[in-house]
mmCIF file of C-alpha atoms in Angstrom:
data_model
loop_
_atom_site.group_PDB
_atom_site.id
_atom_site.type_symbol
_atom_site.label_atom_id
_atom_site.label_comp_id
_atom_site.label_asym_id
_atom_site.label_seq_id
_atom_site.Cartn_x
_atom_site.Cartn_y
_atom_site.Cartn_z
ATOM 1 C CA MET A 1 0.000 0.000 0.000
ATOM 2 C CA LYS A 2 2.874 2.365 0.728
ATOM 3 C CA ASP A 3 4.355 1.778 -2.719
ATOM 4 C CA LEU A 4 0.994 2.440 -4.344
ATOM 5 C CA LYS A 5 0.644 5.706 -2.415
ATOM 6 C CA LEU A 6 4.174 6.776 -3.384
ATOM 7 C CA LEU A 7 3.490 6.111 -7.051
ATOM 8 C CA ALA A 8 0.147 7.918 -6.869
ATOM 9 C CA ARG A 9 2.023 11.038 -5.692
ATOM 10 C CA ASN A 10 4.433 10.746 -8.634
ATOM 11 C CA PRO A 11 2.379 10.510 -11.850
ATOM 12 C CA ARG A 12 5.477 10.431 -14.038
ATOM 13 C CA MET A 13 6.912 7.433 -12.199
ATOM 14 C CA LEU A 14 3.497 5.746 -12.205
ATOM 15 C CA ALA A 15 3.304 6.230 -15.973
ATOM 16 C CA TYR A 16 6.729 4.609 -16.380
ATOM 17 C CA VAL A 17 5.684 1.621 -14.281
ATOM 18 C CA VAL A 18 2.342 1.110 -16.043
ATOM 19 C CA TYR A 19 3.935 1.484 -19.478
ATOM 20 C CA TYR A 20 6.842 -0.846 -18.768
ATOM 21 C CA MET A 21 4.946 -3.531 -16.853
ATOM 22 C CA ASN A 22 1.570 -3.474 -18.631
ATOM 23 C CA VAL A 23 1.487 -1.558 -21.915
ATOM 24 C CA VAL A 24 4.686 -3.022 -23.398
ATOM 25 C CA PRO A 25 3.823 -6.639 -22.459
ATOM 26 C CA LEU A 26 0.289 -6.252 -23.846
ATOM 27 C CA MET A 27 1.613 -4.777 -27.107
ATOM 28 C CA ILE A 28 3.844 -7.810 -27.442
ATOM 29 C CA ILE A 29 0.975 -10.182 -26.652
ATOM 30 C CA PHE A 30 -1.271 -8.675 -29.330
ATOM 31 C CA SER A 31 1.547 -8.706 -31.884
ATOM 32 C CA PHE A 32 1.672 -12.500 -31.562
ATOM 33 C CA MET A 33 -2.072 -13.036 -31.977
ATOM 34 C CA ARG A 34 -2.434 -15.226 -35.058
ATOM 35 C CA GLY A 35 -6.001 -16.474 -35.266
ATOM 36 C CA SER A 36 -6.121 -20.186 -34.497
ATOM 37 C CA LYS A 37 -2.582 -20.071 -33.110
ATOM 38 C CA THR A 38 -3.448 -17.512 -30.436
ATOM 39 C CA ALA A 39 -4.623 -20.085 -27.869
ATOM 40 C CA LEU A 40 -1.681 -22.370 -28.670
ATOM 41 C CA MET A 41 0.715 -19.512 -27.907
ATOM 42 C CA ILE A 42 -0.740 -18.808 -24.450
ATOM 43 C CA PRO A 43 1.753 -20.996 -22.474
ATOM 44 C CA SER A 44 4.845 -19.469 -24.077
ATOM 45 C CA LEU A 45 3.367 -15.941 -23.954
ATOM 46 C CA SER A 46 2.541 -16.413 -20.258
ATOM 47 C CA LEU A 47 6.155 -17.354 -19.589
ATOM 48 C CA PHE A 48 7.421 -14.367 -21.544
ATOM 49 C CA MET A 49 5.129 -11.893 -19.789
ATOM 50 C CA ALA A 50 6.085 -13.268 -16.380
ATOM 51 C CA GLY A 51 9.628 -12.030 -16.984
ATOM 52 C CA PHE A 52 8.364 -8.448 -17.189
ATOM 53 C CA ALA A 53 6.787 -8.756 -13.738
ATOM 54 C CA GLY A 54 10.209 -8.823 -12.110
ATOM 55 C CA ALA A 55 12.150 -6.672 -14.554
ATOM 56 C CA GLY A 56 10.341 -3.563 -13.326
ATOM 57 C CA ALA A 57 11.358 -4.069 -9.689
ATOM 58 C CA GLY A 58 13.863 -1.227 -9.792
ATOM 59 C CA TYR A 59 11.117 1.355 -10.273
ATOM 60 C CA PHE A 60 9.635 0.529 -6.877
ATOM 61 C CA TYR A 61 12.952 1.199 -5.138
ATOM 62 C CA VAL A 62 13.372 4.522 -6.947
ATOM 63 C CA ALA A 63 9.813 5.464 -5.962
ATOM 64 C CA GLU A 64 10.973 5.715 -2.328
ATOM 65 C CA GLY A 65 12.645 9.024 -3.185
ATOM 66 C CA GLU A 66 14.053 10.793 -0.127
ATOM 67 C CA GLY A 67 12.185 8.322 2.049
ATOM 68 C CA SER A 68 14.986 5.857 1.362
ATOM 69 C CA LEU A 69 17.160 7.825 3.808
ATOM 70 C CA LEU A 70 14.757 6.915 6.607
ATOM 71 C CA LEU A 71 14.976 3.209 5.814
ATOM 72 C CA TYR A 72 18.679 3.225 6.712
ATOM 73 C CA VAL A 73 17.923 4.113 10.337
ATOM 74 C CA LEU A 74 15.105 1.568 10.678
ATOM 75 C CA PRO A 75 15.603 -2.141 11.435
ATOM 76 C CA VAL A 76 15.087 -3.012 7.763
ATOM 77 C CA THR A 77 17.046 -5.737 5.993
ATOM 78 C CA ARG A 78 17.696 -6.070 2.273
ATOM 79 C CA GLY A 79 15.908 -9.412 2.141
ATOM 80 C CA TRP A 80 12.807 -8.018 3.825
ATOM 81 C CA LEU A 81 12.781 -5.083 1.433
ATOM 82 C CA ALA A 82 13.276 -7.356 -1.587
ATOM 83 C CA ARG A 83 10.270 -9.488 -0.649
ATOM 84 C CA ARG A 84 8.033 -6.436 -0.143
ATOM 85 C CA LYS A 85 9.014 -4.887 -3.467
ATOM 86 C CA ALA A 86 8.503 -8.237 -5.200
ATOM 87 C CA ALA A 87 4.952 -8.310 -3.840
ATOM 88 C CA THR A 88 4.326 -4.870 -5.359
ATOM 89 C CA CYS A 89 5.624 -6.152 -8.712
ATOM 90 C CA LEU A 90 3.071 -8.949 -8.598
ATOM 91 C CA VAL A 91 0.224 -6.523 -7.886
ATOM 92 C CA PHE A 92 1.100 -4.437 -10.938
ATOM 93 C CA SER A 93 1.387 -7.536 -13.140
ATOM 94 C CA LEU A 94 -2.147 -8.755 -12.382
ATOM 95 C CA PRO A 95 -3.749 -6.863 -15.335
ATOM 96 C CA THR A 96 -1.419 -8.669 -17.728
ATOM 97 C CA MET A 97 -2.339 -12.004 -16.183
ATOM 98 C CA ALA A 98 -6.027 -11.177 -16.593
ATOM 99 C CA ILE A 99 -5.523 -10.410 -20.294
ATOM 100 C CA ILE A 100 -3.659 -13.683 -20.820
ATOM 101 C CA ALA A 101 -6.428 -15.646 -19.088
ATOM 102 C CA THR A 102 -9.088 -13.881 -21.163
ATOM 103 C CA LEU A 103 -7.302 -14.648 -24.433
ATOM 104 C CA GLY A 104 -6.883 -18.276 -23.423
ATOM 105 C CA TYR A 105 -10.589 -18.564 -22.648
ATOM 106 C CA VAL A 106 -11.859 -16.669 -25.719
ATOM 107 C CA PHE A 107 -9.567 -18.254 -28.323
ATOM 108 C CA GLY A 108 -9.200 -21.640 -26.664
ATOM 109 C CA GLU A 109 -10.886 -23.203 -23.674
ATOM 110 C CA PRO A 110 -10.950 -22.796 -19.859
ATOM 111 C CA SER A 111 -8.105 -25.296 -19.384
ATOM 112 C CA ILE A 112 -5.794 -23.158 -21.526
ATOM 113 C CA ALA A 113 -6.741 -20.054 -19.536
ATOM 114 C CA VAL A 114 -6.029 -21.831 -16.239
ATOM 115 C CA THR A 115 -2.725 -23.170 -17.579
ATOM 116 C CA GLY A 116 -1.708 -19.663 -18.643
ATOM 117 C CA ILE A 117 -2.502 -18.321 -15.171
ATOM 118 C CA ILE A 118 -0.448 -21.052 -13.474
ATOM 119 C CA ILE A 119 2.553 -20.509 -15.740
ATOM 120 C CA PHE A 120 2.337 -16.753 -15.320
ATOM 121 C CA LEU A 121 2.035 -16.837 -11.531
ATOM 122 C CA LEU A 122 4.927 -19.266 -11.059
ATOM 123 C CA GLY A 123 7.169 -17.318 -13.410
ATOM 124 C CA ALA A 124 6.119 -13.906 -12.099
ATOM 125 C CA ILE A 125 6.721 -14.859 -8.464
ATOM 126 C CA GLY A 126 10.148 -16.217 -9.317
ATOM 127 C CA SER A 127 11.238 -13.329 -11.524
ATOM 128 C CA SER A 128 9.886 -10.714 -9.096
ATOM 129 C CA LEU A 129 11.825 -12.205 -6.193
ATOM 130 C CA ALA A 130 15.002 -12.645 -8.247
ATOM 131 C CA PHE A 131 15.053 -9.160 -9.814
ATOM 132 C CA SER A 132 13.998 -7.495 -6.566
ATOM 133 C CA PHE A 133 16.760 -9.347 -4.708
ATOM 134 C CA LEU A 134 19.331 -8.155 -7.255
ATOM 135 C CA ALA A 135 18.117 -4.569 -6.894
ATOM 136 C CA ALA A 136 18.230 -4.768 -3.090
ATOM 137 C CA ARG A 137 21.749 -6.197 -3.137
ATOM 138 C CA GLY A 138 22.895 -3.290 -5.302
ATOM 139 C CA LEU A 139 21.570 -0.510 -3.076
ATOM 140 C CA PRO A 140 24.174 1.940 -1.705
ATOM 141 C CA ARG A 141 25.761 0.820 1.564
ATOM 142 C CA SER A 142 25.655 4.295 3.060
ATOM 143 C CA PRO A 143 22.483 6.426 3.386
ATOM 144 C CA ALA A 144 21.522 7.800 -0.022
ATOM 145 C CA VAL A 145 18.502 8.779 -2.083
ATOM 146 C CA TRP A 146 17.817 5.887 -4.414
ATOM 147 C CA THR A 147 17.731 6.732 -8.102
ATOM 148 C CA TYR A 148 17.899 4.524 -11.157
ATOM 149 C CA GLU A 149 21.530 5.620 -11.516
ATOM 150 C CA THR A 150 22.421 4.150 -8.103
ATOM 151 C CA LEU A 151 20.947 0.813 -9.227
ATOM 152 C CA ARG A 152 22.412 0.974 -12.717
ATOM 153 C CA GLU A 153 25.864 -0.496 -12.027
ATOM 154 C CA GLY A 154 24.792 -4.016 -11.171
ATOM 155 C CA TYR A 155 21.050 -4.087 -11.658
ATOM 156 C CA ALA A 156 20.771 -2.822 -15.234
ATOM 157 C CA GLY A 157 23.178 -5.447 -16.532
ATOM 158 C CA ALA A 158 21.350 -8.234 -14.722
ATOM 159 C CA GLN A 159 18.039 -6.842 -15.977
ATOM 160 C CA ILE A 160 19.144 -6.956 -19.614
ATOM 161 C CA ILE A 161 20.643 -10.441 -19.283
ATOM 162 C CA GLY A 162 17.504 -11.697 -17.552
ATOM 163 C CA LEU A 163 15.194 -10.326 -20.244
ATOM 164 C CA LEU A 164 17.347 -11.742 -23.034
ATOM 165 C CA PHE A 165 17.205 -15.113 -21.280
ATOM 166 C CA VAL A 166 13.406 -14.888 -21.042
ATOM 167 C CA ILE A 167 13.182 -13.984 -24.740
ATOM 168 C CA GLY A 168 15.304 -17.032 -25.556
ATOM 169 C CA LEU A 169 13.057 -19.292 -23.497
ATOM 170 C CA PHE A 170 9.987 -17.846 -25.181
ATOM 171 C CA LEU A 171 11.354 -18.537 -28.668
ATOM 172 C CA VAL A 172 12.324 -22.091 -27.729
ATOM 173 C CA SER A 173 8.965 -22.878 -26.122
ATOM 174 C CA ALA A 174 6.976 -21.260 -28.967
ATOM 175 C CA PHE A 175 8.937 -22.996 -31.741
ATOM 176 C CA PRO A 176 6.944 -26.286 -31.676
ATOM 177 C CA VAL A 177 3.692 -24.341 -32.231
ATOM 178 C CA PHE A 178 5.052 -22.631 -35.323
ATOM 179 C CA VAL A 179 6.304 -25.959 -36.672
ATOM 180 C CA SER A 180 3.294 -28.212 -36.136
ATOM 181 C CA GLU A 181 0.613 -26.053 -34.476
ATOM 182 C CA SER A 182 -1.726 -28.244 -32.390
ATOM 183 C CA GLN A 183 0.688 -31.194 -32.417
ATOM 184 C CA GLY A 184 3.411 -28.993 -30.996
ATOM 185 C CA PHE A 185 1.183 -27.446 -28.337
ATOM 186 C CA HIS A 186 1.917 -30.113 -25.729
ATOM 187 C CA SER A 187 5.681 -29.724 -26.198
ATOM 188 C CA SER A 188 5.330 -25.949 -25.936
ATOM 189 C CA LEU A 189 3.196 -26.301 -22.814
ATOM 190 C CA LEU A 190 5.662 -28.652 -21.147
ATOM 191 C CA MET A 191 8.638 -26.386 -21.837
ATOM 192 C CA ALA A 192 6.843 -23.248 -20.658
ATOM 193 C CA LEU A 193 5.608 -24.935 -17.486
ATOM 194 C CA SER A 194 9.063 -26.376 -16.717
ATOM 195 C CA ALA A 195 10.694 -22.972 -17.219
ATOM 196 C CA SER A 196 8.131 -21.249 -14.990
ATOM 197 C CA ILE A 197 8.746 -23.803 -12.226
ATOM 198 C CA ALA A 198 12.488 -23.187 -12.596
ATOM 199 C CA PHE A 199 11.897 -19.422 -12.263
ATOM 200 C CA PHE A 200 9.816 -20.057 -9.163
ATOM 201 C CA LEU A 201 12.549 -22.157 -7.550
ATOM 202 C CA VAL A 202 15.220 -19.576 -8.394
ATOM 203 C CA GLY A 203 13.085 -16.882 -6.766
ATOM 204 C CA LEU A 204 12.620 -18.990 -3.638
ATOM 205 C CA ALA A 205 16.372 -19.601 -3.533
ATOM 206 C CA THR A 206 16.989 -15.866 -3.084
ATOM 207 C CA ILE A 207 14.999 -15.988 0.161
ATOM 208 C CA LYS A 208 17.488 -18.528 1.534
ATOM 209 C CA VAL A 209 20.486 -16.278 0.850
ATOM 210 C CA LYS A 210 22.028 -14.790 3.976
ATOM 211 C CA ASP A 211 20.222 -11.565 4.791
ATOM 212 C CA GLU A 212 21.927 -8.318 5.783
ATOM 213 C CA PRO A 213 20.834 -4.866 6.967
ATOM 214 C CA LEU A 214 20.770 -1.849 4.714
#
C-alpha cells in the first residue's frame, strides 16, 4: 500500500511503471495473436510476460525518493525489502495475467486459460523475487537517495541479461507451435511450465540467501 501511495504522488513514475509492466507486455501479446494459433501460444506468452513482472522491480525502489534515507535508520534488511518490493511487482502484473487468461478462454478453452494463469504466476513470483533481490543487493551501503543511476551499475546489466534469457526461453517454447501447431502445443506447454517452475525455484532460492541490513 505504501508503494501504491508513493506512485500515486508521482504521476510520471506511475506512468513509467504502467507502461513498462503493462502496456509493453500487452503490445507484445497482441503482436503474436495469429487467429487459431493464439490459444496455442498462451503458455509461451505467459512465460514471456512473467519475466516483465520482475524486470520492473527497480522502479519501486526509486519510488521511495528521499524516504529511502529513513529506511537506513530503521531495522530493515535487504531481504525483507526485496520481498516487499517483489509483492508490489506482482500486484502491478495482475492486469497482464487477466488479459492472458481472457485470451486463453476466448480463443481456446478454460483449461488453456487456467494453464496460462499457473505458468504466469509461477514465473512472475520467481522473476519478481530474483530481480527485486538483485536490486536490493545493489543498493548503496551508506544512506543515499535511491535513483535509477544508483541501481544501474549491477542491476541494469542483470536486468538486460535476464530479459534476453526470457526472450530465448519464449522462442524455444513457442517454436513447436510454429512448426506443427496443435501437435506442438503439448511440447510448448511442457517447456513453458518447466521454465516457470524453474523461475519459481530460483526466486525462492533468493529468500534462503544470507540476509543483511541496509
